[in-house]
Short mmCIF file of C-alpha atoms and ligand atoms in Angstrom, two decimals:
data_model
loop_
_atom_site.label_atom_id
_atom_site.label_comp_id
_atom_site.label_asym_id
_atom_site.label_seq_id
_atom_site.Cartn_x
_atom_site.Cartn_y
_atom_site.Cartn_z
CA MET A 1 -4.48 -19.30 1.12
CA SER A 2 -1.24 -19.38 3.10
CA SER A 3 2.07 -18.58 1.48
CA GLU A 4 4.03 -19.29 4.64
CA GLY A 5 7.39 -20.73 3.72
CA THR A 6 6.01 -22.56 0.67
CA ALA A 7 7.66 -22.97 -2.69
CA SER A 8 5.53 -22.42 -5.79
CA GLN A 9 5.76 -24.59 -8.90
CA SER A 10 8.66 -22.43 -10.14
CA SER A 11 10.29 -22.97 -6.70
CA VAL A 12 10.20 -19.30 -5.77
CA LYS A 13 10.41 -18.92 -1.99
CA ARG A 14 7.44 -16.75 -1.17
CA VAL A 15 7.49 -14.14 1.58
CA GLY A 16 5.14 -15.19 4.38
CA ILE A 17 3.75 -13.48 7.46
CA ARG A 18 6.40 -15.15 9.61
CA ASP A 19 9.15 -13.78 7.34
CA VAL A 20 7.76 -10.26 7.73
CA ARG A 21 7.48 -10.57 11.53
CA ALA A 22 11.04 -11.92 11.69
CA ARG A 23 12.35 -8.65 10.23
CA LYS A 24 11.47 -6.73 13.42
CA GLY A 25 14.50 -4.79 14.58
CA ARG A 26 16.70 -6.22 11.83
CA PRO A 27 19.16 -4.06 9.88
CA GLU A 28 17.64 -5.34 6.61
CA LYS A 29 14.57 -3.13 6.27
CA LEU A 30 11.27 -4.28 4.79
CA ILE A 31 10.73 -2.87 1.31
CA VAL A 32 7.09 -2.19 0.44
CA LEU A 33 5.57 -0.62 -2.68
CA THR A 34 2.04 -0.28 -4.00
CA ALA A 35 0.72 -1.81 -7.22
CA TYR A 36 -2.79 -1.85 -8.59
CA ASP A 37 -2.51 -4.15 -11.62
CA ALA A 38 -0.75 -7.30 -12.83
CA LEU A 39 1.88 -5.53 -14.94
CA PHE A 40 3.27 -3.18 -12.28
CA ALA A 41 2.83 -5.83 -9.59
CA ARG A 42 5.03 -8.18 -11.64
CA LEU A 43 7.69 -5.51 -12.23
CA VAL A 44 7.76 -4.58 -8.54
CA ASP A 45 7.81 -8.23 -7.46
CA GLU A 46 10.64 -9.05 -9.87
CA SER A 47 12.63 -6.15 -8.39
CA GLY A 48 12.76 -7.81 -4.99
CA VAL A 49 10.29 -6.04 -2.71
CA ASP A 50 9.06 -7.86 0.39
CA ILE A 51 5.43 -6.68 0.31
CA VAL A 52 3.21 -5.46 -2.54
CA LEU A 53 0.37 -3.30 -1.22
CA VAL A 54 -2.77 -2.85 -3.28
CA GLY A 55 -3.51 0.53 -1.70
CA ASP A 56 -6.84 2.28 -1.85
CA SER A 57 -4.63 5.13 -3.06
CA ALA A 58 -5.72 3.57 -6.38
CA GLY A 59 -8.71 5.89 -5.93
CA THR A 60 -6.67 9.09 -6.08
CA VAL A 61 -3.70 7.89 -8.14
CA LEU A 62 -5.54 5.95 -10.86
CA LEU A 63 -9.25 6.65 -10.69
CA GLY A 64 -9.21 10.44 -10.37
CA TYR A 65 -11.05 10.75 -7.04
CA ASP A 66 -10.04 13.58 -4.67
CA THR A 67 -9.86 11.18 -1.71
CA THR A 68 -9.81 7.43 -1.09
CA ILE A 69 -13.30 7.56 0.42
CA PRO A 70 -15.32 6.68 -2.74
CA VAL A 71 -13.30 3.51 -3.40
CA THR A 72 -15.53 0.43 -3.20
CA LEU A 73 -14.96 -3.15 -2.14
CA ASP A 74 -15.58 -4.38 -5.69
CA GLN A 75 -12.99 -1.96 -7.07
CA MET A 76 -10.40 -3.14 -4.52
CA ILE A 77 -11.13 -6.79 -5.36
CA HIS A 78 -10.72 -6.02 -9.07
CA HIS A 79 -7.32 -4.37 -8.52
CA ALA A 80 -6.21 -6.97 -5.97
CA ALA A 81 -7.03 -9.93 -8.21
CA ALA A 82 -5.03 -8.32 -11.01
CA ALA A 83 -2.06 -7.65 -8.70
CA ARG A 84 -2.28 -11.26 -7.45
CA ARG A 85 -1.73 -12.47 -11.02
CA GLY A 86 1.51 -10.44 -11.16
CA VAL A 87 3.00 -11.25 -7.76
CA LYS A 88 4.83 -14.56 -7.35
CA ARG A 89 7.21 -13.92 -4.47
CA ALA A 90 6.31 -10.93 -2.30
CA LEU A 91 3.58 -10.93 0.34
CA LEU A 92 0.41 -9.36 -1.04
CA THR A 93 -1.64 -7.01 1.14
CA VAL A 94 -4.87 -5.26 0.17
CA ASP A 95 -6.38 -2.12 1.67
CA MET A 96 -9.92 -2.54 2.95
CA PRO A 97 -11.82 0.53 1.74
CA PHE A 98 -13.72 3.06 3.82
CA LEU A 99 -16.63 1.68 5.88
CA THR A 100 -16.12 -1.96 4.98
CA TYR A 101 -14.71 -2.96 8.39
CA GLN A 102 -15.82 -0.37 10.97
CA VAL A 103 -19.57 -0.97 11.27
CA SER A 104 -19.45 -4.38 12.96
CA ALA A 105 -17.07 -7.28 13.51
CA GLU A 106 -19.35 -9.50 11.41
CA GLN A 107 -19.22 -7.10 8.49
CA ALA A 108 -15.43 -6.83 8.81
CA VAL A 109 -15.04 -10.62 8.68
CA THR A 110 -17.44 -10.96 5.75
CA ASN A 111 -15.77 -8.21 3.71
CA CYS A 112 -12.17 -9.20 4.48
CA GLY A 113 -13.15 -12.80 3.72
CA ARG A 114 -14.55 -11.70 0.34
CA VAL A 115 -11.33 -9.86 -0.52
CA MET A 116 -9.27 -12.90 0.42
CA GLN A 117 -11.43 -15.44 -1.42
CA GLU A 118 -12.06 -13.37 -4.54
CA SER A 119 -8.58 -11.87 -5.00
CA GLY A 120 -6.31 -14.49 -3.43
CA THR A 121 -4.49 -11.90 -1.30
CA ASP A 122 -2.28 -13.04 1.58
CA SER A 123 -3.45 -10.33 3.97
CA VAL A 124 -5.46 -7.11 4.36
CA LYS A 125 -4.75 -3.66 5.78
CA LEU A 126 -7.13 -1.71 8.02
CA GLU A 127 -6.69 1.99 8.87
CA GLY A 128 -6.95 3.45 12.36
CA GLY A 129 -6.68 2.44 16.01
CA GLY A 130 -10.09 3.24 17.49
CA ALA A 131 -12.36 0.75 19.24
CA ASP A 132 -14.19 -0.14 16.00
CA VAL A 133 -10.93 -0.99 14.22
CA LEU A 134 -9.50 -2.95 17.16
CA ARG A 135 -12.70 -5.02 17.26
CA ALA A 136 -12.41 -5.64 13.52
CA VAL A 137 -8.73 -6.64 13.76
CA GLN A 138 -9.53 -9.11 16.51
CA ALA A 139 -12.41 -10.68 14.62
CA VAL A 140 -10.62 -10.83 11.27
CA THR A 141 -7.39 -12.30 12.66
CA ALA A 142 -9.44 -14.80 14.68
CA VAL A 143 -10.74 -16.36 11.45
CA GLY A 144 -7.20 -16.59 10.09
CA ILE A 145 -6.88 -13.51 7.92
CA PRO A 146 -3.60 -11.68 8.60
CA VAL A 147 -4.03 -7.94 9.18
CA MET A 148 -1.61 -5.04 8.72
CA GLY A 149 -2.45 -1.92 10.76
CA HIS A 150 -2.11 1.72 9.68
CA LEU A 151 -1.72 4.65 12.10
CA GLY A 152 -0.82 8.34 11.95
CA TYR A 153 -2.28 10.06 8.92
CA THR A 154 -5.04 7.72 7.79
CA PRO A 155 -6.40 9.01 4.46
CA GLN A 156 -9.87 7.49 4.91
CA SER A 157 -10.32 9.85 7.91
CA GLU A 158 -8.93 12.92 6.19
CA HIS A 159 -12.08 14.98 6.81
CA ALA A 160 -11.85 14.27 10.55
CA LEU A 161 -8.10 14.82 10.85
CA GLY A 162 -8.20 18.50 10.04
CA ARG A 163 -5.78 20.64 8.13
CA SER A 164 -2.46 19.43 9.47
CA ARG A 165 -1.48 16.23 7.71
CA VAL A 166 1.42 15.40 10.04
CA GLN A 167 -0.04 13.61 13.08
CA GLY A 168 1.19 13.19 16.66
CA ARG A 169 3.06 16.48 16.88
CA ASP A 170 1.99 17.30 20.44
CA GLU A 171 2.74 15.16 23.48
CA ARG A 172 -0.82 14.02 24.08
CA ASP A 173 -1.41 12.91 20.49
CA ALA A 174 1.98 11.22 20.40
CA ALA A 175 1.25 9.25 23.59
CA ALA A 176 -2.17 8.26 22.21
CA LEU A 177 -0.57 6.99 19.01
CA VAL A 178 1.93 4.82 20.92
CA GLU A 179 -1.01 3.44 22.93
CA GLN A 180 -2.99 2.68 19.77
CA ALA A 181 -0.02 0.84 18.28
CA LYS A 182 0.25 -1.37 21.38
CA ARG A 183 -3.48 -2.09 21.25
CA LEU A 184 -3.27 -2.97 17.56
CA GLU A 185 -0.46 -5.37 18.36
CA ASP A 186 -2.56 -6.95 21.13
CA ALA A 187 -5.47 -7.24 18.69
CA GLY A 188 -3.25 -9.30 16.37
CA VAL A 189 -1.75 -7.20 13.55
CA PHE A 190 1.46 -8.56 11.98
CA SER A 191 2.86 -5.11 11.12
CA ILE A 192 1.86 -1.45 11.29
CA VAL A 193 2.17 1.29 8.66
CA LEU A 194 3.06 4.66 10.23
CA GLU A 195 2.14 7.52 7.93
CA LEU A 196 3.18 11.16 8.30
CA ILE A 197 4.35 11.35 11.89
CA PRO A 198 7.53 12.91 13.34
CA ALA A 199 10.58 10.67 13.03
CA SER A 200 11.09 10.66 16.80
CA LEU A 201 7.53 9.42 17.38
CA ALA A 202 7.97 6.68 14.75
CA CYS A 203 11.05 5.52 16.70
CA ALA A 204 9.04 5.51 19.93
CA VAL A 205 6.26 3.42 18.33
CA THR A 206 8.82 1.09 16.77
CA ASP A 207 10.40 0.53 20.20
CA ALA A 208 7.01 0.04 21.86
CA VAL A 209 5.74 -2.83 19.68
CA SER A 210 7.17 -6.20 18.74
CA VAL A 211 5.73 -6.22 15.21
CA PRO A 212 7.53 -4.42 12.36
CA THR A 213 6.63 -0.81 11.62
CA ILE A 214 6.62 0.40 8.03
CA GLY A 215 7.05 4.13 7.57
CA ILE A 216 5.85 6.60 4.96
CA GLY A 217 6.81 10.14 5.85
CA ALA A 218 7.84 8.80 9.28
CA GLY A 219 11.64 9.04 9.19
CA VAL A 220 14.32 6.41 9.09
CA GLY A 221 13.66 4.63 12.40
CA CYS A 222 10.95 2.21 11.20
CA ASP A 223 11.53 -1.46 10.38
CA GLY A 224 10.61 -0.82 6.74
CA GLN A 225 9.57 1.83 4.25
CA VAL A 226 6.61 2.07 1.87
CA LEU A 227 5.94 4.45 -1.01
CA VAL A 228 3.21 4.71 -3.60
CA LEU A 229 4.79 3.33 -6.78
CA HIS A 230 3.31 5.92 -9.15
CA ASP A 231 4.63 8.71 -6.87
CA MET A 232 8.20 7.40 -6.58
CA LEU A 233 8.33 6.72 -10.33
CA GLY A 234 7.36 10.34 -11.02
CA LEU A 235 4.26 9.16 -12.91
CA ASN A 236 1.88 10.90 -10.50
CA ASP A 237 3.74 14.17 -11.00
CA ARG A 238 1.15 16.44 -9.38
CA PHE A 239 1.89 14.99 -5.95
CA ALA A 240 5.06 16.28 -4.34
CA PRO A 241 5.04 16.01 -0.54
CA LYS A 242 8.26 16.64 1.41
CA PHE A 243 8.83 12.98 2.25
CA LEU A 244 8.62 11.76 -1.35
CA LYS A 245 11.81 10.91 -3.21
CA ARG A 246 11.33 10.44 -6.95
CA TYR A 247 13.46 7.70 -8.48
CA ALA A 248 12.35 8.35 -12.07
CA THR A 249 10.51 10.99 -14.09
CA LEU A 250 8.13 8.74 -16.01
CA ALA A 251 5.40 11.37 -16.53
CA ASP A 252 7.89 13.36 -18.61
CA ASP A 253 8.87 10.19 -20.48
CA VAL A 254 5.22 9.40 -21.25
CA ARG A 255 4.48 12.91 -22.56
CA SER A 256 7.67 12.96 -24.62
CA ALA A 257 7.02 9.49 -26.14
CA VAL A 258 3.42 10.39 -27.01
CA ARG A 259 4.53 13.68 -28.64
CA GLN A 260 7.21 11.89 -30.68
CA PHE A 261 4.68 9.27 -31.85
CA GLY A 262 2.32 12.05 -32.96
CA GLU A 263 5.10 13.88 -34.78
CA ASP A 264 6.29 10.69 -36.53
CA VAL A 265 2.78 9.78 -37.68
CA ARG A 266 2.01 13.31 -38.91
CA ALA A 267 5.34 13.44 -40.77
CA GLY A 268 4.85 10.00 -42.34
CA ARG A 269 7.95 8.63 -40.54
CA TYR A 270 5.92 5.93 -38.78
CA PRO A 271 5.29 3.22 -39.75
CA ASP A 272 8.42 2.94 -41.90
CA ASP A 273 9.65 -0.15 -43.74
CA ASP A 274 11.17 -1.62 -40.56
CA HIS A 275 7.76 -1.60 -38.91
CA SER A 276 5.64 -2.77 -41.85
CA PHE A 277 4.89 -6.18 -43.42
O1 KIV B 301 -3.30 3.40 0.03
C1 KIV B 301 -2.05 3.38 0.09
O2 KIV B 301 -1.34 3.41 -0.91
C2 KIV B 301 -1.44 3.31 1.43
C3 KIV B 301 0.02 3.59 1.54
C4 KIV B 301 0.27 5.03 1.36
C5 KIV B 301 0.60 3.09 2.80
O3 KIV B 301 -2.11 3.07 2.38
#
């Protein structure tokens, strides 16, 4: 399903792959946020973001897993289909979960195809820049499924990455990351997420590729920025990395509202006449 430059029945101009690519090097940065359901996807979409990402961070943020590794293809399709129902304008991208695209090109095409057909997403995101991922990107883009790349700290590989979350700090790792970004571009990605790398390295990657880079914990030099919605809303209040800026304190609001409801009910203040038939 292509959204390229089309107008829906309500004549909303939808963001397409070409629109995202055209933002390379532009002063107007790409705005990207996650959403895992129709309600938040609608609110985020109505607020003017360019891309809604159904991240496999759903596993840690919503489902209570310690990592994103247990997230399954069926779970991602479930969340993606819900988000699809909420998004009318932004480009929708869905994370392919761990081990659904690395084993073989055939498996990558089959699984990405399933996500696209069953959720209606506009594109998928694959983590990493190794030979297995490059092969997958080539095969998946060859059948017409747009792919976003993801380099730097890649949560699905967290056991392999070791203790330091910030990647590419030494010269050799930094050079390898720039090389991987170029290879991902050659393989056909339409944009690349750069997670938790030094700001100077993110600038070097951004200069080295002609597709937009989208940073998270990667400084100001990228072509766009992404955050996990529940983190920036202060809903996921146990997660407080240095790069995160909270724009609301919704976890406090939730606890306070729930306490007030309990107090009102116990005191017989709710429901009052105004809320009764
Ligand atoms: O899963 C996710 O939410 C992501 C973003 C952090 C980029 O991959």
